[in-house]
mmCIF file of C-alpha atoms in Angstrom:
data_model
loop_
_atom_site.group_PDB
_atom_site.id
_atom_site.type_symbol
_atom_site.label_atom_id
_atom_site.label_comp_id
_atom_site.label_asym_id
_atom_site.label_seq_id
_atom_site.Cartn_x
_atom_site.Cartn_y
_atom_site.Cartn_z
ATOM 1 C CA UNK A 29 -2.383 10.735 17.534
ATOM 2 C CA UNK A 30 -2.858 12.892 14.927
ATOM 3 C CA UNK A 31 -6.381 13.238 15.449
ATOM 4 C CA UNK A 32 -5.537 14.798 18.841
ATOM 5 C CA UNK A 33 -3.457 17.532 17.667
ATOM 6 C CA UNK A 34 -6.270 17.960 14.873
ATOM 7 C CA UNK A 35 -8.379 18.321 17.778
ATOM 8 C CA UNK A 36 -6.123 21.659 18.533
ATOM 9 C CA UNK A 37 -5.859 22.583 15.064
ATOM 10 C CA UNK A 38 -7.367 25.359 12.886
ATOM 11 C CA UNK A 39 -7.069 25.063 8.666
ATOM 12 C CA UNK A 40 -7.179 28.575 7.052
ATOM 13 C CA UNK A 41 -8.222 28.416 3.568
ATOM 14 C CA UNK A 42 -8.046 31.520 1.307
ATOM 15 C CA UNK A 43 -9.516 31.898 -2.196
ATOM 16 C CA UNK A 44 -7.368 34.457 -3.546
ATOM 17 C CA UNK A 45 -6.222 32.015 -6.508
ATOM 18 C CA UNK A 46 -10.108 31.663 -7.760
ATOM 19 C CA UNK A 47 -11.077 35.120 -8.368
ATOM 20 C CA UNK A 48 -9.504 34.677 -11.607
ATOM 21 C CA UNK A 49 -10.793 33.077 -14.862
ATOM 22 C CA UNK A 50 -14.641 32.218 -15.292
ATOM 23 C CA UNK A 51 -16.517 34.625 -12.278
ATOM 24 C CA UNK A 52 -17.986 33.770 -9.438
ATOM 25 C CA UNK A 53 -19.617 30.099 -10.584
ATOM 26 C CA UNK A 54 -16.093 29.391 -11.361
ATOM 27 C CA UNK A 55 -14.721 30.152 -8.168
ATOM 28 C CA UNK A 56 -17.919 28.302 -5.878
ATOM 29 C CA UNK A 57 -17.862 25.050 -7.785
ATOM 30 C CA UNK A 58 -13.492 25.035 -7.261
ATOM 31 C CA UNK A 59 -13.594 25.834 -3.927
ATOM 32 C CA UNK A 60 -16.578 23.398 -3.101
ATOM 33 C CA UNK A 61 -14.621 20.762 -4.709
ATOM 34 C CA UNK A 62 -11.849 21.072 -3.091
ATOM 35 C CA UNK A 63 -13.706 21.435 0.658
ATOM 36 C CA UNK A 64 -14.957 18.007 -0.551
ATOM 37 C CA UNK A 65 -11.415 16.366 -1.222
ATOM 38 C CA UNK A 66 -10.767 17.407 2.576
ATOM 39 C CA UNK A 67 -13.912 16.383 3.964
ATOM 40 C CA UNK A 68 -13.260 12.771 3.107
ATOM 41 C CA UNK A 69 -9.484 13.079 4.311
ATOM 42 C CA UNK A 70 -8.407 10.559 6.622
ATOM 43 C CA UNK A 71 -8.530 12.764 9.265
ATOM 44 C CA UNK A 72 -11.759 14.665 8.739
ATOM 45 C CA UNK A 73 -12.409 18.401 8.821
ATOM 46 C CA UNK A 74 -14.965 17.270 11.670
ATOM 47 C CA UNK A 75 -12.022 16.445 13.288
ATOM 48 C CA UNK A 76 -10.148 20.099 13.590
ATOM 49 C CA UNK A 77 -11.170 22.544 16.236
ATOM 50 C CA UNK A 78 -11.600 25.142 13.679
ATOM 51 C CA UNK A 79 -12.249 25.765 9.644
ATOM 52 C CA UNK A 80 -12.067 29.255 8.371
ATOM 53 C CA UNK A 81 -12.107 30.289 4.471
ATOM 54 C CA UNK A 82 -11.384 33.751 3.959
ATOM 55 C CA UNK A 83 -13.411 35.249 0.914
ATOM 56 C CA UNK A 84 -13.997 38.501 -0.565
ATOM 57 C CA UNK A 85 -17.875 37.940 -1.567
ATOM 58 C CA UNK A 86 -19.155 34.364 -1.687
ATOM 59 C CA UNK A 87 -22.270 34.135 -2.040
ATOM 60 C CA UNK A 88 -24.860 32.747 1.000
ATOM 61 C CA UNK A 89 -25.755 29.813 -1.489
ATOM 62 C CA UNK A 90 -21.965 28.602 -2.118
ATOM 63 C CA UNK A 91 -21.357 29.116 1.976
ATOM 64 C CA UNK A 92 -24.114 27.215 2.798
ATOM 65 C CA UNK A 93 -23.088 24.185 0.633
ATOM 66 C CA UNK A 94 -19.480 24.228 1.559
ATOM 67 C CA UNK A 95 -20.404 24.120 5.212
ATOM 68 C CA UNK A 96 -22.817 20.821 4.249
ATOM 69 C CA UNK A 97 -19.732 19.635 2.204
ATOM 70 C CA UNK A 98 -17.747 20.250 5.097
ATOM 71 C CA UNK A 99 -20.016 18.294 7.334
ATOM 72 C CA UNK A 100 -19.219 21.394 10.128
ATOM 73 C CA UNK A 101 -19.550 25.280 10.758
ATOM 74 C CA UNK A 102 -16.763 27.760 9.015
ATOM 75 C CA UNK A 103 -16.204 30.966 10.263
ATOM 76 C CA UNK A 104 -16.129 32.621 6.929
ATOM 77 C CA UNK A 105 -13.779 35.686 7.078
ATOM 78 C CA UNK A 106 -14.613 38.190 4.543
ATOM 79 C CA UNK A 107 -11.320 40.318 2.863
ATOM 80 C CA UNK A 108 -10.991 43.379 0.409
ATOM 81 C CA UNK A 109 -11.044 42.861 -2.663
ATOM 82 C CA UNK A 110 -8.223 44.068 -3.481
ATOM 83 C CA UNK A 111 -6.504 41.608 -0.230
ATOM 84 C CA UNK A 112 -3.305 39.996 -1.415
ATOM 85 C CA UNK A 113 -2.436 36.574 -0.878
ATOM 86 C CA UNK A 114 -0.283 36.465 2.057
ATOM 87 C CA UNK A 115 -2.552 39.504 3.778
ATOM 88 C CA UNK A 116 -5.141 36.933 3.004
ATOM 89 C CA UNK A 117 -3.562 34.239 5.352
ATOM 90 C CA UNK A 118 -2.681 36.626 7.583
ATOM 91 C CA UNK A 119 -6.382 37.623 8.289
ATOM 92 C CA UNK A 120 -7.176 33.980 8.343
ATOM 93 C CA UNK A 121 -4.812 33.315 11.106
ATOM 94 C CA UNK A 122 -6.413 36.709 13.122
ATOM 95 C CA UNK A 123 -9.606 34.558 12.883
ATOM 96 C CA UNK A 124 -8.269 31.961 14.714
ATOM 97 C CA UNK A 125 -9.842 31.063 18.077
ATOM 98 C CA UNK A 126 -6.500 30.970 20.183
ATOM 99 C CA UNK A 127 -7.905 29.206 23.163
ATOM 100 C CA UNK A 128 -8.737 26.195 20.873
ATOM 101 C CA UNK A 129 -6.289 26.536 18.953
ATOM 102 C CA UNK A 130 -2.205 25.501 18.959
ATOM 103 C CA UNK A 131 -1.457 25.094 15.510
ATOM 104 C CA UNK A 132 -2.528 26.476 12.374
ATOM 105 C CA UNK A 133 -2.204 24.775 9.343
ATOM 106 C CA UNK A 134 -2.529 26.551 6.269
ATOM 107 C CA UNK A 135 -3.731 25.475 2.782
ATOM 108 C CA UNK A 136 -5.125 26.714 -0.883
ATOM 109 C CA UNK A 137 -8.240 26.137 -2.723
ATOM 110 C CA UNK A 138 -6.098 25.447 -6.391
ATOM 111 C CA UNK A 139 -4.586 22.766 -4.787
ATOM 112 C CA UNK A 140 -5.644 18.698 -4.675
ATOM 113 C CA UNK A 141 -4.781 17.192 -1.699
ATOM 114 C CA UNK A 142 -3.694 13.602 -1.042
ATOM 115 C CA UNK A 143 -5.948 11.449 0.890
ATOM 116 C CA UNK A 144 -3.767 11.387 3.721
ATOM 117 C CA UNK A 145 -2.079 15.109 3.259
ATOM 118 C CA UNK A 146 -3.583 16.650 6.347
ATOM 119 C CA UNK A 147 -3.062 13.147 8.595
ATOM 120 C CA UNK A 148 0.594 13.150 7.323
ATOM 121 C CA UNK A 149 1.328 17.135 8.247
ATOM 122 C CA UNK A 150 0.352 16.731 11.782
ATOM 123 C CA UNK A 151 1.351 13.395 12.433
ATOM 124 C CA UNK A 152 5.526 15.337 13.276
ATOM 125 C CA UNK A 153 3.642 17.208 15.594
ATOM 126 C CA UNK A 154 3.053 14.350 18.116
ATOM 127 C CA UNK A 155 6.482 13.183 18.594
ATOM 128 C CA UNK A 156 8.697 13.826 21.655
ATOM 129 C CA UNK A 157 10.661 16.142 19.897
ATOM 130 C CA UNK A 158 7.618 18.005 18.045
ATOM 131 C CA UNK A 159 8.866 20.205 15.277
ATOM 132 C CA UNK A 160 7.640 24.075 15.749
ATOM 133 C CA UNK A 161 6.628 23.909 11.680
ATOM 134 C CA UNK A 162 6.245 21.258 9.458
ATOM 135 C CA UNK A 163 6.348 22.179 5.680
ATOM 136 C CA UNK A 164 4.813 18.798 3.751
ATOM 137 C CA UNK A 165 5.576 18.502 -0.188
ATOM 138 C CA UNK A 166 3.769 20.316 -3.008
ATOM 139 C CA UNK A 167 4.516 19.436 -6.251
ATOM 140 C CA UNK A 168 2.635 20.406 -9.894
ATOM 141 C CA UNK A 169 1.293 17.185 -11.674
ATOM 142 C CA UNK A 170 3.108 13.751 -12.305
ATOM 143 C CA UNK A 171 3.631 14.489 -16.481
ATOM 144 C CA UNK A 172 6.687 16.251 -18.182
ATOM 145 C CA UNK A 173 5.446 19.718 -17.656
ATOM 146 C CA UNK A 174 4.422 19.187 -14.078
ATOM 147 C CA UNK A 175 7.768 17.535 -13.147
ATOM 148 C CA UNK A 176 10.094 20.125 -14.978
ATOM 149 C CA UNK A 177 8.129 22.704 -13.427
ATOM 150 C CA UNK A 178 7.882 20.959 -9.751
ATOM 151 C CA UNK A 179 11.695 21.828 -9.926
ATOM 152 C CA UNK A 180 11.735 25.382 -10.518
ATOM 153 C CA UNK A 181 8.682 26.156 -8.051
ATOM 154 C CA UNK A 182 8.913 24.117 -5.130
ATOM 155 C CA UNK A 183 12.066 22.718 -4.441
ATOM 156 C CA UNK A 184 13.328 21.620 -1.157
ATOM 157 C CA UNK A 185 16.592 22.598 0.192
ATOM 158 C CA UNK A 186 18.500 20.548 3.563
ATOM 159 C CA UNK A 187 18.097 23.140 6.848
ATOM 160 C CA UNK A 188 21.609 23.094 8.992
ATOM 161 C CA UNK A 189 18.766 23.526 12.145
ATOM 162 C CA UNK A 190 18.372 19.199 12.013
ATOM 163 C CA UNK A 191 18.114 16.172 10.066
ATOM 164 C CA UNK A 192 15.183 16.128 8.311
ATOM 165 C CA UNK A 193 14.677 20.045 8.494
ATOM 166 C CA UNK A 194 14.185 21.917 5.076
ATOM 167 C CA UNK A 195 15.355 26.166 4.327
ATOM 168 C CA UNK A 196 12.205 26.367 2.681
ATOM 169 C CA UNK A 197 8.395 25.707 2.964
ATOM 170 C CA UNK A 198 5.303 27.060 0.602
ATOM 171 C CA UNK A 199 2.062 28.715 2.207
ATOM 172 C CA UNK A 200 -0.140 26.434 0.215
ATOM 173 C CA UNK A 201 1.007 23.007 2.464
ATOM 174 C CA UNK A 202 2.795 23.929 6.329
ATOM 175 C CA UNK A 203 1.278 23.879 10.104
ATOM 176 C CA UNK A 204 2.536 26.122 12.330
ATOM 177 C CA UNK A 205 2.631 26.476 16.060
ATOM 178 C CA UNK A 206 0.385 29.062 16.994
ATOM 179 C CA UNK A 207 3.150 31.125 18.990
ATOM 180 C CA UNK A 208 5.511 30.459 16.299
ATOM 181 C CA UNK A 209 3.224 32.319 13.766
ATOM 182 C CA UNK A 210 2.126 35.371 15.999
ATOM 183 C CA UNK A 211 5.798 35.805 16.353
ATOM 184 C CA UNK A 212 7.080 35.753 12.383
ATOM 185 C CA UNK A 213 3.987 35.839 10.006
ATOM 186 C CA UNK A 214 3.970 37.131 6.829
ATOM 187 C CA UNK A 215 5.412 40.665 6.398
ATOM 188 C CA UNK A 216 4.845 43.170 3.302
ATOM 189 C CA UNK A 217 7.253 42.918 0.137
ATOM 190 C CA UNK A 218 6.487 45.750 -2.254
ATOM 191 C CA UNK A 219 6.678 44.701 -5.231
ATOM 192 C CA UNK A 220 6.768 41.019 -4.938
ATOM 193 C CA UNK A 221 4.169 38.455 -6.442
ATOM 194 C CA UNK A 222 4.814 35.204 -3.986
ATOM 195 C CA UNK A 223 8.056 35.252 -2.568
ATOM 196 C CA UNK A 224 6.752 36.078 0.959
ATOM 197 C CA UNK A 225 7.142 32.610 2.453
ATOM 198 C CA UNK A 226 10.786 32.168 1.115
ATOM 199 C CA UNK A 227 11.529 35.144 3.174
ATOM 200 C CA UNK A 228 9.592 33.619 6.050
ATOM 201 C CA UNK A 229 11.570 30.260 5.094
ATOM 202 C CA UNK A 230 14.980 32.661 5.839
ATOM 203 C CA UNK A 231 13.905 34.667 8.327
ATOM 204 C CA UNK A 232 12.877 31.448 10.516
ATOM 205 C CA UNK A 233 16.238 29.942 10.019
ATOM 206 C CA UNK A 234 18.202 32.867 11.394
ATOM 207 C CA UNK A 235 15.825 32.575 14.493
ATOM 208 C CA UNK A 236 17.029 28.408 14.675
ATOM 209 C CA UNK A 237 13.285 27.550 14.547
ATOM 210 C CA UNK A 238 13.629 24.028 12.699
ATOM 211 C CA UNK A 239 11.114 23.591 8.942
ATOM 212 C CA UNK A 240 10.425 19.616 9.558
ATOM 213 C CA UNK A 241 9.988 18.099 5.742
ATOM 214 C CA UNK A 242 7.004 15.914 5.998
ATOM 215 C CA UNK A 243 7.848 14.476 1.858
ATOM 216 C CA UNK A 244 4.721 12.221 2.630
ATOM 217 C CA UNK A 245 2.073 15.198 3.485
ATOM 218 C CA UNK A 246 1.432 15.501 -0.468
ATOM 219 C CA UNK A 247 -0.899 18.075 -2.165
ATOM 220 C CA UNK A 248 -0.481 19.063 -6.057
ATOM 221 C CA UNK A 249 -0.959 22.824 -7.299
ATOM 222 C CA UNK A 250 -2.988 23.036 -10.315
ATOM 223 C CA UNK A 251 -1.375 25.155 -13.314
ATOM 224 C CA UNK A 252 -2.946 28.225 -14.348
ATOM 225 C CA UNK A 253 -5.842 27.741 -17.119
ATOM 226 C CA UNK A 254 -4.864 29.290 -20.161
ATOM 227 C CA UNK A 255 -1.507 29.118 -21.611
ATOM 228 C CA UNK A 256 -0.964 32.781 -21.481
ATOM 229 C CA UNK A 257 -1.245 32.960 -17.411
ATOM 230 C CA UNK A 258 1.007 30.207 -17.081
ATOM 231 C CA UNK A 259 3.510 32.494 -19.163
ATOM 232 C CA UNK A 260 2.231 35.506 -16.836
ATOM 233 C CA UNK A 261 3.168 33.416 -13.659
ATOM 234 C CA UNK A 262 6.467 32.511 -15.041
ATOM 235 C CA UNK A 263 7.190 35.955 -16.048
ATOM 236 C CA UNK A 264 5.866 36.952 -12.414
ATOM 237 C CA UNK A 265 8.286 34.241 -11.240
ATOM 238 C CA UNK A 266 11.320 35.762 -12.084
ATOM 239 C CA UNK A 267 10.076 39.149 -11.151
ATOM 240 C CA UNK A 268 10.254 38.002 -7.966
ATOM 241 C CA UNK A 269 14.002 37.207 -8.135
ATOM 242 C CA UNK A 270 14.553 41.091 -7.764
ATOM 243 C CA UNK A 271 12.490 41.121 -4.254
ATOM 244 C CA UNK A 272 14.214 38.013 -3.444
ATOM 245 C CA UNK A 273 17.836 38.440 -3.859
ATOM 246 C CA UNK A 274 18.519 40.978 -1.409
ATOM 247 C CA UNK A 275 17.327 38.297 0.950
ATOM 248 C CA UNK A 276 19.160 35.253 -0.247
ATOM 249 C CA UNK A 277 22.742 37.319 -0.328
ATOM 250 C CA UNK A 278 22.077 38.410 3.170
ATOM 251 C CA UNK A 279 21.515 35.270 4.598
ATOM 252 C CA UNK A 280 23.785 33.145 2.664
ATOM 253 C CA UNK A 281 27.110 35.408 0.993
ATOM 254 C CA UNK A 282 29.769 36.924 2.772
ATOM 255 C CA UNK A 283 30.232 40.576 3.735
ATOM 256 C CA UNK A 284 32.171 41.088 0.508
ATOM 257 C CA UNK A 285 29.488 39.927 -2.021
ATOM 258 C CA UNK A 286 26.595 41.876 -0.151
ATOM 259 C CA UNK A 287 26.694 44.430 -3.212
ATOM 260 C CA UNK A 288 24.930 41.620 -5.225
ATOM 261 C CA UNK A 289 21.731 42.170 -3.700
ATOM 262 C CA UNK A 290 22.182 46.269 -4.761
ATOM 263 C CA UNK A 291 23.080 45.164 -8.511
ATOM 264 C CA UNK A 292 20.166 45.915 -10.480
ATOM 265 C CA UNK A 293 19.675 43.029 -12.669
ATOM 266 C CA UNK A 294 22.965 41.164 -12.532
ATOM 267 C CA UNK A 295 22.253 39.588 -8.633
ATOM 268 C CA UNK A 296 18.810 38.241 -10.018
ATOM 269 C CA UNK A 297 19.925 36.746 -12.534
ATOM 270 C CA UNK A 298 22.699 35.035 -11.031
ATOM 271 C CA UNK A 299 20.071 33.614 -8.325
ATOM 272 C CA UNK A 300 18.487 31.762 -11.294
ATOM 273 C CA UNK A 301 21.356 30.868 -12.828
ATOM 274 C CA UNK A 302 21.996 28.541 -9.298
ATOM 275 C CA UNK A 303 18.640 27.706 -9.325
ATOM 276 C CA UNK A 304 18.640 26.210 -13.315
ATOM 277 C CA UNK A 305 21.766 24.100 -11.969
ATOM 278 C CA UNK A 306 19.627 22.639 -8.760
ATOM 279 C CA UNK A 307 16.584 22.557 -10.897
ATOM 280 C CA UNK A 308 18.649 20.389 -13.593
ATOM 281 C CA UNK A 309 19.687 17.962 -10.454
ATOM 282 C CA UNK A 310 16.642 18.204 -8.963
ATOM 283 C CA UNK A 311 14.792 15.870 -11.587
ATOM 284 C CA UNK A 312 13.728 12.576 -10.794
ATOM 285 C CA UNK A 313 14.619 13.568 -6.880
ATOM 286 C CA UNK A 314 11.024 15.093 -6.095
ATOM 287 C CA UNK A 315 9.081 11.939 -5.079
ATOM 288 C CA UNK A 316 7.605 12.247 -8.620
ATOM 289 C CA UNK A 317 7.737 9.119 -11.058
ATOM 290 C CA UNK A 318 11.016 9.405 -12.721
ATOM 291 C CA UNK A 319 11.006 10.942 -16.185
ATOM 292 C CA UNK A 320 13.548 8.414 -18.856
ATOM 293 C CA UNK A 321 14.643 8.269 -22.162
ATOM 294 C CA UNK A 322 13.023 11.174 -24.253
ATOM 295 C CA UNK A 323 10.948 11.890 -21.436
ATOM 296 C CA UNK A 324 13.737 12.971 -19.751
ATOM 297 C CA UNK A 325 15.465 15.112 -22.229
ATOM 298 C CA UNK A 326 12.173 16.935 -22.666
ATOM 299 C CA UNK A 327 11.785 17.420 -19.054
ATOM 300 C CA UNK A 328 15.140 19.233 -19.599
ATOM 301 C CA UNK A 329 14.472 21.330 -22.314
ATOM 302 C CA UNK A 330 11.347 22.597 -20.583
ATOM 303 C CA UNK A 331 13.191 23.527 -17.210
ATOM 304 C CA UNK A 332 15.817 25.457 -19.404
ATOM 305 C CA UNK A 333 13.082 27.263 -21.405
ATOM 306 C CA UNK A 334 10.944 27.941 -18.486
ATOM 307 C CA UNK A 335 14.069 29.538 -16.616
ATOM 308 C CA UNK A 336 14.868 31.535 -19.759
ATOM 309 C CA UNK A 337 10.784 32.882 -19.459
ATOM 310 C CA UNK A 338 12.279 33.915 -15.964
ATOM 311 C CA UNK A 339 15.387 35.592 -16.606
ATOM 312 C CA UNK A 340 13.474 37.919 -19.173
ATOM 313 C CA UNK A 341 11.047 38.506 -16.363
ATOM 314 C CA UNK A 342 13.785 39.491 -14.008
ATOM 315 C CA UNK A 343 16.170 41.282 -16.345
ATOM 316 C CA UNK A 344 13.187 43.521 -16.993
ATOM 317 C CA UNK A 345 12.531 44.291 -13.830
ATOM 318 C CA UNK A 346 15.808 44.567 -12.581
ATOM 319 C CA UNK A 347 16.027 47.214 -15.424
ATOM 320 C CA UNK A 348 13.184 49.284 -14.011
ATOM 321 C CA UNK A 349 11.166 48.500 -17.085
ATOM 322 C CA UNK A 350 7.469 48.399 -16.880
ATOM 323 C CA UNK A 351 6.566 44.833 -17.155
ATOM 324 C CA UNK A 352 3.293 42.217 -15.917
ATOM 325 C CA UNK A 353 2.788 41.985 -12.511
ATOM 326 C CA UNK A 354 3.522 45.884 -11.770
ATOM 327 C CA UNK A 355 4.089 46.820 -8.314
ATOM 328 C CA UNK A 356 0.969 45.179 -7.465
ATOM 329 C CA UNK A 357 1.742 41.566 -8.078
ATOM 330 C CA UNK A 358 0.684 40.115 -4.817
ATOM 331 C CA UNK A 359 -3.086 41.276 -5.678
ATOM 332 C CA UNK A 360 -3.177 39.772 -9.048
ATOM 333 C CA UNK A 361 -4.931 37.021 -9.527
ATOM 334 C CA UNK A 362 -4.765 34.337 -12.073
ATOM 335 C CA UNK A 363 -7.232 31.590 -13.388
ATOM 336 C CA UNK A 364 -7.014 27.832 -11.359
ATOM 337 C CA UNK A 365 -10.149 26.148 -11.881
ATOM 338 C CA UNK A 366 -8.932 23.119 -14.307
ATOM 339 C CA UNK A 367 -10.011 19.285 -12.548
#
């Protein structure tokens, strides 16, 4: 059944997370591996009604092989420069044919796919009681780093809407119904790096639409490159706290605690306060192979010092100071072209 609803699916691709790094040879071999994981999916890109990769300057030579990777045409969607992320998907989804199309899944080049990640997503979506998005599991790699990190970046929380349903999803791995998507989609956040979909994520809960988990629709995010941008996305990360808060209090504190999402620096940092506690309960829960022994207590140490990398980020924000990212942090892009 799943290749039926594929059949009335579109996959938007951006590229915003290979402009950084090594140039443009960088960014055409990444992103023509990656169209070749999908192409030997077990539900084939043949097999979806539509493919388009939204770029801002590939050249005619990497298009040309990605589309004989592919084994099918791409409308190739060319975006500013200076196109964010989530403005990125956005113009994806305004490429999508809507007469063909009744869901849209959306994915990233910097991530690795399992071989069944695209069959498992839609496979929800034939059922009786077909879910109106289905977020599927992204984790980082199965080592220490990976796994401590998996629980800071993409956890998974239990929706009231259902059982089954999850608060949260992550643009890089979730199908939406087309309608559902027109409706919401991604709205701006000054000021915020990639916090757009937890907002989405909140803002689709207090409409009762339903986030089915599919745990078993797997793709892995590769880190950044270089050491120093994974400290820049971690410092990025807690940036993001301070766009985030105001959110999270609104939709989850009473009327009397509202003022944390007004408090400067203190409501940030008592977000990731929570989130170190969930993170530290979170290990060996993430469909990951279980870390033991000094494993383990490593994996520990490295979730408390990567939080502590994102408190500083978001004290100094929440301080007004001027700090990576800038107001601009959506547009910056770092370095994912590692195997």
């Amino acid at each position: 059944m799943s290749h039926d609803i594929a059949a009335r699916s579109a996959l938007v691709l951006e590229t915003n997370n290979l402009r950084g790094g090594a140039g443009a040879a960088a960014a055409d071999a990444s992103l023509e591996r990656v169209i070749g994981l999908l192409a030997r999916q077990s539900v084939p890109l043949t097999a979806l009604a539509q493919l388009v990769i939204t770029h801002d300057g590939l050249s005619e030579q990497c298009r040309a092989e990605v589309e004989r990777l592919a084994g099918r045409g791409i409308d190739f969607v060319r975006i500013a420069p200076d196109t964010g992320y989530y403005d990125a998907k956005n113009a994806g989804f305004a490429a999508t044919d809507g007469a063909r199309c009744d869901y849209i899944v959306f994915a990233d080049t910097d991530c690795v796919p399992a071989p069944d990640w695209l069959e498992q997503l839609l496979a929800p979506l034939a059922e009786a009681d077909a879910p109106a998005v289905v977020a599927g599991r992204t984790s980082y790699a199965a080592n220490v780093v990976g796994t401590a990190l998996s629980t800071l970046d993409f956890m998974y929380f239990p929706s009231p809407l259902g059982k089954g349903a999850t608060r949260n999803f992550y643009a890089n791995n979730v199908v939406f119904r087309r309608a559902v998507f027109a409706e919401h989609g991604y709205q701006a956040l000054g000021g915020v790096y990639r916090a757009h979909c937890q907002v989405l994520g909140l803002r689709l809960q207090e409409a009762g639409v339903a986030l089915r988990y599919a745990a078993a629709a797997h793709t892995e995010h590769k880190l950044p490159d270089s050491r120093f941008e994974a400290l820049k996305l971690r410092w990025m990360r807690g940036q993001d706290t301070q766009g985030l808060t105001p959110h999270l209090v609104r939709a989850y504190l009473p009327a009397g605690m509202q003022w944390l999402g007004r408090s400067g620096p203190l409501g940030p940092l008592c977000v990731l306060a929570s989130r170190l506690s969930f993170s530290l309960r979170a290990l060996n829960q993430q469909d990951l192979p279980p870390l033991r022994g000094a494993r383990w207590l490593a994996g520990v140490a490295l979730i408390a010092a990567f939080s502590a990398v994102d408190m500083l980020g978001a004290l100094s924000r929440g301080l007004g100071l001027r700090t990576t990212g800038g107001l601009d942090g959506d547009k910056q892009a770092l370095s994912y072209h590692h195997r």
